[in-house]
PDB file of C-alpha atoms in Angstrom:
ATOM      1  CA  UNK G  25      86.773 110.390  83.480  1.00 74.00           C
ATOM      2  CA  UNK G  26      88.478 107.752  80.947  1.00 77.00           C
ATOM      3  CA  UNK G  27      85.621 105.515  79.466  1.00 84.00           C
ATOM      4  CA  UNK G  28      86.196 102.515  77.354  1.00 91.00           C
ATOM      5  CA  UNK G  29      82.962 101.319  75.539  1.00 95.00           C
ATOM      6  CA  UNK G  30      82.831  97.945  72.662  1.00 97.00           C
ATOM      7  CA  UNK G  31      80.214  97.419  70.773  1.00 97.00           C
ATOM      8  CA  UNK G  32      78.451  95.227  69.507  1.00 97.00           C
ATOM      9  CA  UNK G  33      78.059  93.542  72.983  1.00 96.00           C
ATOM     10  CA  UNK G  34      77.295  90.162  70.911  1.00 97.00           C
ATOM     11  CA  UNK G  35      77.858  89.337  67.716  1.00 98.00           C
ATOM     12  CA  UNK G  36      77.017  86.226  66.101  1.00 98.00           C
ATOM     13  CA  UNK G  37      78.570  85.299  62.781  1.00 97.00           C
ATOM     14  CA  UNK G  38      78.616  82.406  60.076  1.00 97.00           C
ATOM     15  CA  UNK G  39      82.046  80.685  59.576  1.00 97.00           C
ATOM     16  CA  UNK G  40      83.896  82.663  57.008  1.00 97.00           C
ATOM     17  CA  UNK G  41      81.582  85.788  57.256  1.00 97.00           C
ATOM     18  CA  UNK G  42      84.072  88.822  57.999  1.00 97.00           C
ATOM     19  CA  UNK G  43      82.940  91.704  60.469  1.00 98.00           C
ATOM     20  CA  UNK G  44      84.250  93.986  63.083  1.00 98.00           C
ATOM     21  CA  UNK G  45      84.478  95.020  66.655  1.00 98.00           C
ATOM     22  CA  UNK G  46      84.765  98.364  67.809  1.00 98.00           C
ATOM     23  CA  UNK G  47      86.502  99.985  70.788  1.00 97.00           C
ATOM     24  CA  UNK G  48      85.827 103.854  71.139  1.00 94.00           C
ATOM     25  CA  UNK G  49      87.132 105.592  74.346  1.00 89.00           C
ATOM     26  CA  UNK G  50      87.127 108.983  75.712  1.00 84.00           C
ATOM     27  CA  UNK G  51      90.692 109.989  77.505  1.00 76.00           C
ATOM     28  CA  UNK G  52      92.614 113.278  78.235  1.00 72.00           C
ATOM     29  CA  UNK G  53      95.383 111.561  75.983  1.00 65.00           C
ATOM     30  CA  UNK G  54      95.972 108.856  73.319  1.00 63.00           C
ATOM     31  CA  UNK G  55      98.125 106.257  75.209  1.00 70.00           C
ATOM     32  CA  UNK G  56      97.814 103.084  73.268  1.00 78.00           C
ATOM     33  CA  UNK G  57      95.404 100.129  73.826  1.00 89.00           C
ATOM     34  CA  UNK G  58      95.623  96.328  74.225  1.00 93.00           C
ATOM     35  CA  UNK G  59      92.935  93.540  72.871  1.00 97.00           C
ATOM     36  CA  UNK G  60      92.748  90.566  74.857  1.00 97.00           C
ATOM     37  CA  UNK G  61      90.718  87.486  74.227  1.00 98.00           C
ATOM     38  CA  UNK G  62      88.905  85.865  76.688  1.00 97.00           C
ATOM     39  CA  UNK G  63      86.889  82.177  76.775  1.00 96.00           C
ATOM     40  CA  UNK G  64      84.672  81.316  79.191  1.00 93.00           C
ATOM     41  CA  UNK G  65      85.669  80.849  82.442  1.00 91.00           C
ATOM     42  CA  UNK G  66      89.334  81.315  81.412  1.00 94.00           C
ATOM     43  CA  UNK G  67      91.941  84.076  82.052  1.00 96.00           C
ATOM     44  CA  UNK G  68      92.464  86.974  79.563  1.00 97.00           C
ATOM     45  CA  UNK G  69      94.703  85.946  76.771  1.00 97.00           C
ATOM     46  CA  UNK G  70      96.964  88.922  75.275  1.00 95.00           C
ATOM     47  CA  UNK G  71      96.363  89.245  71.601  1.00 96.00           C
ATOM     48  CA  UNK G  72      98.033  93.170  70.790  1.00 93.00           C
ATOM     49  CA  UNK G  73      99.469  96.312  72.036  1.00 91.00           C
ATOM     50  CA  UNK G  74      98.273  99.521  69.742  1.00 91.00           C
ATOM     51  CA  UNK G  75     100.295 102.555  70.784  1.00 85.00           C
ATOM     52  CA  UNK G  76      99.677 105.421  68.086  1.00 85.00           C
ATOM     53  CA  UNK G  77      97.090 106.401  65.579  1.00 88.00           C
ATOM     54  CA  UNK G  78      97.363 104.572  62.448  1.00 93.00           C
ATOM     55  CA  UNK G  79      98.770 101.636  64.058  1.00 93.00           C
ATOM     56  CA  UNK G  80      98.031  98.284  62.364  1.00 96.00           C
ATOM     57  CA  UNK G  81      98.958  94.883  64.077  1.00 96.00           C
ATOM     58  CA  UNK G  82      98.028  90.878  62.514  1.00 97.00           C
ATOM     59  CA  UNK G  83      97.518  87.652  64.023  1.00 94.00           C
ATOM     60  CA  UNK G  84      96.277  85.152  62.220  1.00 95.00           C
ATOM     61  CA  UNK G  85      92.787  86.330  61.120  1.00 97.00           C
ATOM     62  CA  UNK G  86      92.984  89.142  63.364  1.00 98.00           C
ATOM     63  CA  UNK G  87      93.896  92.576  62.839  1.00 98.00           C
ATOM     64  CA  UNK G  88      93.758  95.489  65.437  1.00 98.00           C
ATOM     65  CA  UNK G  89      93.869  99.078  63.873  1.00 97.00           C
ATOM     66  CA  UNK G  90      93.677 102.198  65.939  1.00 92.00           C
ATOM     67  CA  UNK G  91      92.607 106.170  65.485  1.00 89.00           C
ATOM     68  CA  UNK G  92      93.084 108.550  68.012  1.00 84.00           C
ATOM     69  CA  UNK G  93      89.177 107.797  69.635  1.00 87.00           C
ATOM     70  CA  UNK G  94      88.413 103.915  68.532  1.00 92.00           C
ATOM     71  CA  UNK G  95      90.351 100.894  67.710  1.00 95.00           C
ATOM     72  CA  UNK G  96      88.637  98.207  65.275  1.00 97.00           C
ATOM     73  CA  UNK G  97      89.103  94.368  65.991  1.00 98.00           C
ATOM     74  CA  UNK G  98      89.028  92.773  62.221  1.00 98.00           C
ATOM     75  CA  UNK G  99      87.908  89.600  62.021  1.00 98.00           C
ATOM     76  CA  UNK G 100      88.606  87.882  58.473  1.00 97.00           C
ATOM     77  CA  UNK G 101      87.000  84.489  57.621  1.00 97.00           C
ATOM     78  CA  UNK G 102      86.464  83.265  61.251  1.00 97.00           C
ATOM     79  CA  UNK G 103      86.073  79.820  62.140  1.00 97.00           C
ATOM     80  CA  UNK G 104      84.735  78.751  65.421  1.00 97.00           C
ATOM     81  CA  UNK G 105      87.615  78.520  67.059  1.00 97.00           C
ATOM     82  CA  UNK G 106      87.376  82.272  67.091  1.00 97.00           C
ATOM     83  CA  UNK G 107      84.521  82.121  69.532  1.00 98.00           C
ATOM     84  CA  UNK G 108      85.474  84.126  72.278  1.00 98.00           C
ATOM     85  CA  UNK G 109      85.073  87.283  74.491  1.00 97.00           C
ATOM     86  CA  UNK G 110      87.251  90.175  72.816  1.00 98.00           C
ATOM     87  CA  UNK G 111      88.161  92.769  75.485  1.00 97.00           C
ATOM     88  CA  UNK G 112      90.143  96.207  75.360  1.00 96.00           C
ATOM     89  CA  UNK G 113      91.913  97.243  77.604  1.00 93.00           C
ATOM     90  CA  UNK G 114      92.946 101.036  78.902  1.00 89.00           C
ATOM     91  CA  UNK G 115      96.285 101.377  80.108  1.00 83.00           C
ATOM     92  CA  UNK G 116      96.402 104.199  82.641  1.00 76.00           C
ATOM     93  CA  UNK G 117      99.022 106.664  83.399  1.00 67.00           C
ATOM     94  CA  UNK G 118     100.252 109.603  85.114  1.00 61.00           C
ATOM     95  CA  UNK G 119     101.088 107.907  88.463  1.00 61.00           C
ATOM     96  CA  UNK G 120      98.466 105.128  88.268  1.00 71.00           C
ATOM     97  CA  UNK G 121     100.888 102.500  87.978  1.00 75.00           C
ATOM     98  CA  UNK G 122     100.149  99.356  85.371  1.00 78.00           C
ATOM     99  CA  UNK G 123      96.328  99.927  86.009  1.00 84.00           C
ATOM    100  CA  UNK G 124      94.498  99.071  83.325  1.00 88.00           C
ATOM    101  CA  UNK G 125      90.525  99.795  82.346  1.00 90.00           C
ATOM    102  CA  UNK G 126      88.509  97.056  80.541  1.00 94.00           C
ATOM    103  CA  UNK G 127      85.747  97.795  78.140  1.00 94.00           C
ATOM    104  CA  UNK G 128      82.790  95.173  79.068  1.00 95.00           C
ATOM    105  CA  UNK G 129      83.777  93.399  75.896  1.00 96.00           C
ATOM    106  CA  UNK G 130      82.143  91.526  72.698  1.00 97.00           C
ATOM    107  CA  UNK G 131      81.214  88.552  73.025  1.00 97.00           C
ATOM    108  CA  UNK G 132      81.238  86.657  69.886  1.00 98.00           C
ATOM    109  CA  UNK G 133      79.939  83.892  68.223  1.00 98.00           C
ATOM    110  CA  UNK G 134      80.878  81.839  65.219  1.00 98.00           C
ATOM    111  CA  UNK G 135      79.151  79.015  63.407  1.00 97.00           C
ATOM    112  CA  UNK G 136      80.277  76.653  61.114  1.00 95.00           C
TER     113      UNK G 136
ATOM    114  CA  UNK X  15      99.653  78.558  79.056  1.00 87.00           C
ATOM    115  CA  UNK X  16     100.431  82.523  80.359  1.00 89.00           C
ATOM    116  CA  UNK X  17     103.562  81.431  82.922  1.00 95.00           C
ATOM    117  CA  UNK X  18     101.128  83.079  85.670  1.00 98.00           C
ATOM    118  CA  UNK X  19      99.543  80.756  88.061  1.00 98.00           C
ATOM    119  CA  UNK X  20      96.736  80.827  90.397  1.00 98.00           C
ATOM    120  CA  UNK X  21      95.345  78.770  93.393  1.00 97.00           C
ATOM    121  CA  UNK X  22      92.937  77.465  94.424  1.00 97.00           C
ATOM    122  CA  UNK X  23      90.902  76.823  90.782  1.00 97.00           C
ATOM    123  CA  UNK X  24      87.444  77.051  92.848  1.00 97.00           C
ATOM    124  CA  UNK X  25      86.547  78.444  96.153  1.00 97.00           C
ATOM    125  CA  UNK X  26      83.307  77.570  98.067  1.00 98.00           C
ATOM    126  CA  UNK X  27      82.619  79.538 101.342  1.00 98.00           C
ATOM    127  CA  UNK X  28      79.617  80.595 103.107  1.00 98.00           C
ATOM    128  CA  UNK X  29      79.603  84.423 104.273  1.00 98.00           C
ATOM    129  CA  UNK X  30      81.638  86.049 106.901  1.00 97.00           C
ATOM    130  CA  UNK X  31      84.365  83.748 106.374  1.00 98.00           C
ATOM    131  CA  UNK X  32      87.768  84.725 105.408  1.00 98.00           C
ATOM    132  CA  UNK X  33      89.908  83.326 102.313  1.00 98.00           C
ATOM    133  CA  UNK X  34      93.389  83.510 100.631  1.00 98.00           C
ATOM    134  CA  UNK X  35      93.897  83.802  96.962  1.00 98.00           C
ATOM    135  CA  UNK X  36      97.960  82.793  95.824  1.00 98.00           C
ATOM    136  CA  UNK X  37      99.356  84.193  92.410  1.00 98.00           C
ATOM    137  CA  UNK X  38     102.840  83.141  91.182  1.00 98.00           C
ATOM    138  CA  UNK X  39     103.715  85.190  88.330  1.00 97.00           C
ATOM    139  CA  UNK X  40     105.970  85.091  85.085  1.00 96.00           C
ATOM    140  CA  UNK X  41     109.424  84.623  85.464  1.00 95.00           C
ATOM    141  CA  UNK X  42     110.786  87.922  85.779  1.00 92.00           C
ATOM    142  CA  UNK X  43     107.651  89.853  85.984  1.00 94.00           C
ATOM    143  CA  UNK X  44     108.314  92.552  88.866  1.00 93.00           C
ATOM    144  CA  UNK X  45     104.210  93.139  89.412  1.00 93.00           C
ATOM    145  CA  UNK X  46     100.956  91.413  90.143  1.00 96.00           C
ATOM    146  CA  UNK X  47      98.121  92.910  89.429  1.00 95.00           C
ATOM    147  CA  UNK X  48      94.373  91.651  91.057  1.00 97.00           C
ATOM    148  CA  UNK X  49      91.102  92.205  88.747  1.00 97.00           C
ATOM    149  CA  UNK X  50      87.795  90.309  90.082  1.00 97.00           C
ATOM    150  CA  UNK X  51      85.291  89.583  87.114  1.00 96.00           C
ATOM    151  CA  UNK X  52      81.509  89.378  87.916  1.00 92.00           C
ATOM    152  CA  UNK X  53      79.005  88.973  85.163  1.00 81.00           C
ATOM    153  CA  UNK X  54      77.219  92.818  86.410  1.00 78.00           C
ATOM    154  CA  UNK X  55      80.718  94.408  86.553  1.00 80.00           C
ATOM    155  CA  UNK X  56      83.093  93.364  83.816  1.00 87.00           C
ATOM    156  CA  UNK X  57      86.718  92.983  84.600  1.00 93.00           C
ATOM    157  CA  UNK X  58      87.885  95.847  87.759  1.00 94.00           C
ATOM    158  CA  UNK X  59      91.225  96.320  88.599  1.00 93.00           C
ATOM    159  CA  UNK X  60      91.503  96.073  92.377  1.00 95.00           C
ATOM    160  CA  UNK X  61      95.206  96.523  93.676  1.00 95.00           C
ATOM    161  CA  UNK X  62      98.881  96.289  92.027  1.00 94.00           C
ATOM    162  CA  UNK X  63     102.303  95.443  93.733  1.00 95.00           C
ATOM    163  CA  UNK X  64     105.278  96.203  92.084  1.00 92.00           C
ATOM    164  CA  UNK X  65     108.759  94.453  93.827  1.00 94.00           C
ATOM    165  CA  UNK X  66     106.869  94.366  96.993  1.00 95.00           C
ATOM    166  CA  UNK X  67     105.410  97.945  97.755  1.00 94.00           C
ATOM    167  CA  UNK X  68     101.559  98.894  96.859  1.00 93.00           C
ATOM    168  CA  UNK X  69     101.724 100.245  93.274  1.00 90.00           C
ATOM    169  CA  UNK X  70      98.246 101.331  92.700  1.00 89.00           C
ATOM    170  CA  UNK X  71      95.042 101.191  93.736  1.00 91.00           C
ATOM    171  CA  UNK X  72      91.595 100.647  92.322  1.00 90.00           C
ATOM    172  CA  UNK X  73      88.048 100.395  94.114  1.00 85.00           C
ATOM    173  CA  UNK X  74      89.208  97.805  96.508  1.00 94.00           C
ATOM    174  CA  UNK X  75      87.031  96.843  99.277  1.00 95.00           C
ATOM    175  CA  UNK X  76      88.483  97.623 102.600  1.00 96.00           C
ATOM    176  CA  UNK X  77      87.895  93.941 103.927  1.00 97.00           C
ATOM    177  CA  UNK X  78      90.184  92.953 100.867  1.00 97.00           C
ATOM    178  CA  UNK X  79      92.982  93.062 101.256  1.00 97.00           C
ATOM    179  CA  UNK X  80      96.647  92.293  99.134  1.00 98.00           C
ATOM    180  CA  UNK X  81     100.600  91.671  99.831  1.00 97.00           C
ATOM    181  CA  UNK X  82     103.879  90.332  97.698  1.00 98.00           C
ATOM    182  CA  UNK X  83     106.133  88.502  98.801  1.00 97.00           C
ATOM    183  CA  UNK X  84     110.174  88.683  98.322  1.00 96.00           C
ATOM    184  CA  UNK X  85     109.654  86.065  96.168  1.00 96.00           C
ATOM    185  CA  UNK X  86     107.361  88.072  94.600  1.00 97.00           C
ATOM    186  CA  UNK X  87     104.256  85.429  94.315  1.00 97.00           C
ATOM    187  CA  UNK X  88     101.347  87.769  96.069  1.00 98.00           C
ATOM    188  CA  UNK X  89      97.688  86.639  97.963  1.00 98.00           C
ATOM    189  CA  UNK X  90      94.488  88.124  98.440  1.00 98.00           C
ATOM    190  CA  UNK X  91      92.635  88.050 101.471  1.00 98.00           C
ATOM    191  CA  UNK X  92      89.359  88.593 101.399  1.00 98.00           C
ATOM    192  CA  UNK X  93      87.320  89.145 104.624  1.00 97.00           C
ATOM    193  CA  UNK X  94      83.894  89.241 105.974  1.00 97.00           C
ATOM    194  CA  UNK X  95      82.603  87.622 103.058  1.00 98.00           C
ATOM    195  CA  UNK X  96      79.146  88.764 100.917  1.00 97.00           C
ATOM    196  CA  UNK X  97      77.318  86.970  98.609  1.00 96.00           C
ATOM    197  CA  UNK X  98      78.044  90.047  96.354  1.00 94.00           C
ATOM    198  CA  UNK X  99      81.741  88.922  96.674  1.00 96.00           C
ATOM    199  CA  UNK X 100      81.139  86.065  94.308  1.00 97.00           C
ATOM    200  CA  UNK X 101      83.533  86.131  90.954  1.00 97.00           C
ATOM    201  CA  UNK X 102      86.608  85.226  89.181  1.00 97.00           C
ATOM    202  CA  UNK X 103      89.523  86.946  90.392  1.00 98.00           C
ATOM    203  CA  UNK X 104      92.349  87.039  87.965  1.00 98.00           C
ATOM    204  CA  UNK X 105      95.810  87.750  88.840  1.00 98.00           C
ATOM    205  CA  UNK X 106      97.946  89.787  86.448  1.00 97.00           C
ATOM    206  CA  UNK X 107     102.227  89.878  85.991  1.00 95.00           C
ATOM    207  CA  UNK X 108     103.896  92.275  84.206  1.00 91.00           C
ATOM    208  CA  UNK X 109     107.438  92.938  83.624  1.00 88.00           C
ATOM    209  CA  UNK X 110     107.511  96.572  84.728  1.00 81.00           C
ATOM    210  CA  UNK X 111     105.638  99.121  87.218  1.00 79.00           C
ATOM    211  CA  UNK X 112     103.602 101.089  84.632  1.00 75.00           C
ATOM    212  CA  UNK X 113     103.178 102.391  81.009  1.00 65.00           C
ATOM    213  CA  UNK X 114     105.649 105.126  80.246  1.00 62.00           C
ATOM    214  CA  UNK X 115     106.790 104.524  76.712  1.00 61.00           C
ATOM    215  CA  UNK X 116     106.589 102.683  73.166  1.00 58.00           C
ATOM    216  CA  UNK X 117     109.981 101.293  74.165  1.00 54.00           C
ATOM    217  CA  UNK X 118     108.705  99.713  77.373  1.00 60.00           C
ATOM    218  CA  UNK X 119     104.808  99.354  77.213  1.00 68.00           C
ATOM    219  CA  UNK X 120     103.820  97.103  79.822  1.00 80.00           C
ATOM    220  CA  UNK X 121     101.298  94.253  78.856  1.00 87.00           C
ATOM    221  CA  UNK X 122     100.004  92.503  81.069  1.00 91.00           C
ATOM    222  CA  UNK X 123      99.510  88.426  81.044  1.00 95.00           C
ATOM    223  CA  UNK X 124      96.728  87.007  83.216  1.00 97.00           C
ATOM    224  CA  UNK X 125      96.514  83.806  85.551  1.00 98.00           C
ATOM    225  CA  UNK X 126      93.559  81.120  84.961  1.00 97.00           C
ATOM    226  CA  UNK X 127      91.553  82.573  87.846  1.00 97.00           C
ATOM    227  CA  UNK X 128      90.044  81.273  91.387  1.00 98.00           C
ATOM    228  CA  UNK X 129      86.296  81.281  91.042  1.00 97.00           C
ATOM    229  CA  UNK X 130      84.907  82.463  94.067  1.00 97.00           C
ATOM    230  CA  UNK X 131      81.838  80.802  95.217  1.00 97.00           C
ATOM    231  CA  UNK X 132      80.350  82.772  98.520  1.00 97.00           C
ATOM    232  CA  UNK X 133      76.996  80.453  99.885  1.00 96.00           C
TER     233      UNK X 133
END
């Protein structure tokens, strides 16, 4: 069965203090990954689409990178804007449709 | 501001009613896609449409229930209401009806959410 797991679950950080957030999974196939960011109460807000191993993508002071059993979410130099819920996302295929499988997500903090 | 819209905001009901959940989504986005969020289970995927027809499936109750329109907005009926049955439901839109390539991966952009309050 396709598992997504993130850890840490929390993570609280200083402003300007780098770290990341991992994304491991276990699948029958690589088929890419997305990172969303979520604040509370709010909807999910798309941040990237990984597809292949070795895949780097940048926003801002975010980068996603991906191997072929974990993406990392690199955070450089937050500020506490950055405070959010990061969630991966699963896309399923082979007749599943669009279906995709959330990992429970970090939840992270950042002080100034 | 995703494009994809949801009403009501907030819901409060008492159990064993019945309630409707609208999405609108993106312009041009063919599917809708339902996820309910509860602090216990993360975000689930409960039903997709794609141009009308039932996509695909996820752990849906059977007293929930989902359609799209020809205008392609959808709802979500839920029935026989639980105290259990209190979340945020999120509507999805994507352009396409799955994930079959680079060339067309299919993200998916989510609505604010109804909260669903079930007294």
């Amino acid at each position: 069965e396709d598992q997504v797991t993130q850890s840490p679950e929390a993570l609280r950080l200083q402003e300007g203090e780098s770290s990341s957030l991992n994304c491991s999974y276990t699948v029958s196939g690589l088929r890419g990954l997305f990172w969303y960011r979520q604040d509370p109460g709010k909807g999910p807000e798309f941040l990237f689409t990984l597809y292949s191993a070795g895949e780097e993508k940048e926003k801002e002071r975010l980068k996603a990178t991906l191997t072929k059993k974990e993406s990392f979410l690199h955070i450089t130099a937050p500020k506490p804007e950055d405070s959010a819920t990061y969630l991966c996302a699963l896309p399923m295929i082979y007749n599943q449709g669009g279906k995709l499988i959330f990992g429970q997500g970090t939840e992270l903090s950042v002080k100034p | 501001d995703s494009g994809v819209t949801q009403t009501p905001k907030h819901l409060i009901t008492a159990t064993g009613q019945r309630v409707t959940l609208r999405c609108s989504p993106r312009s041009g986005d063919l599917s809708v896609y339902w996820y309910q969020q509860s602090l216990d289970q993360g975000l689930q995927f409960l039903i997709q449409y794609y141009n009308g027809e039932e996509r695909a499936k996820g752990n849906i109750l059977e007293r929930f229930s989902a359609q799209q329109f020809p205008d392609l907005h959808s709802e979500l009926n839920l029935s026989s209401l639980e105290l259990g049955d209190s979340a945020l439901y999120f509507c999805a839109s994507s352009p396409q009806e799955g994930h079959f390539s680079r060339a067309s991966y299919n993200e998916q952009f989510f609505g604010p959410g109804t909260r669903l309050t079930v007294l």
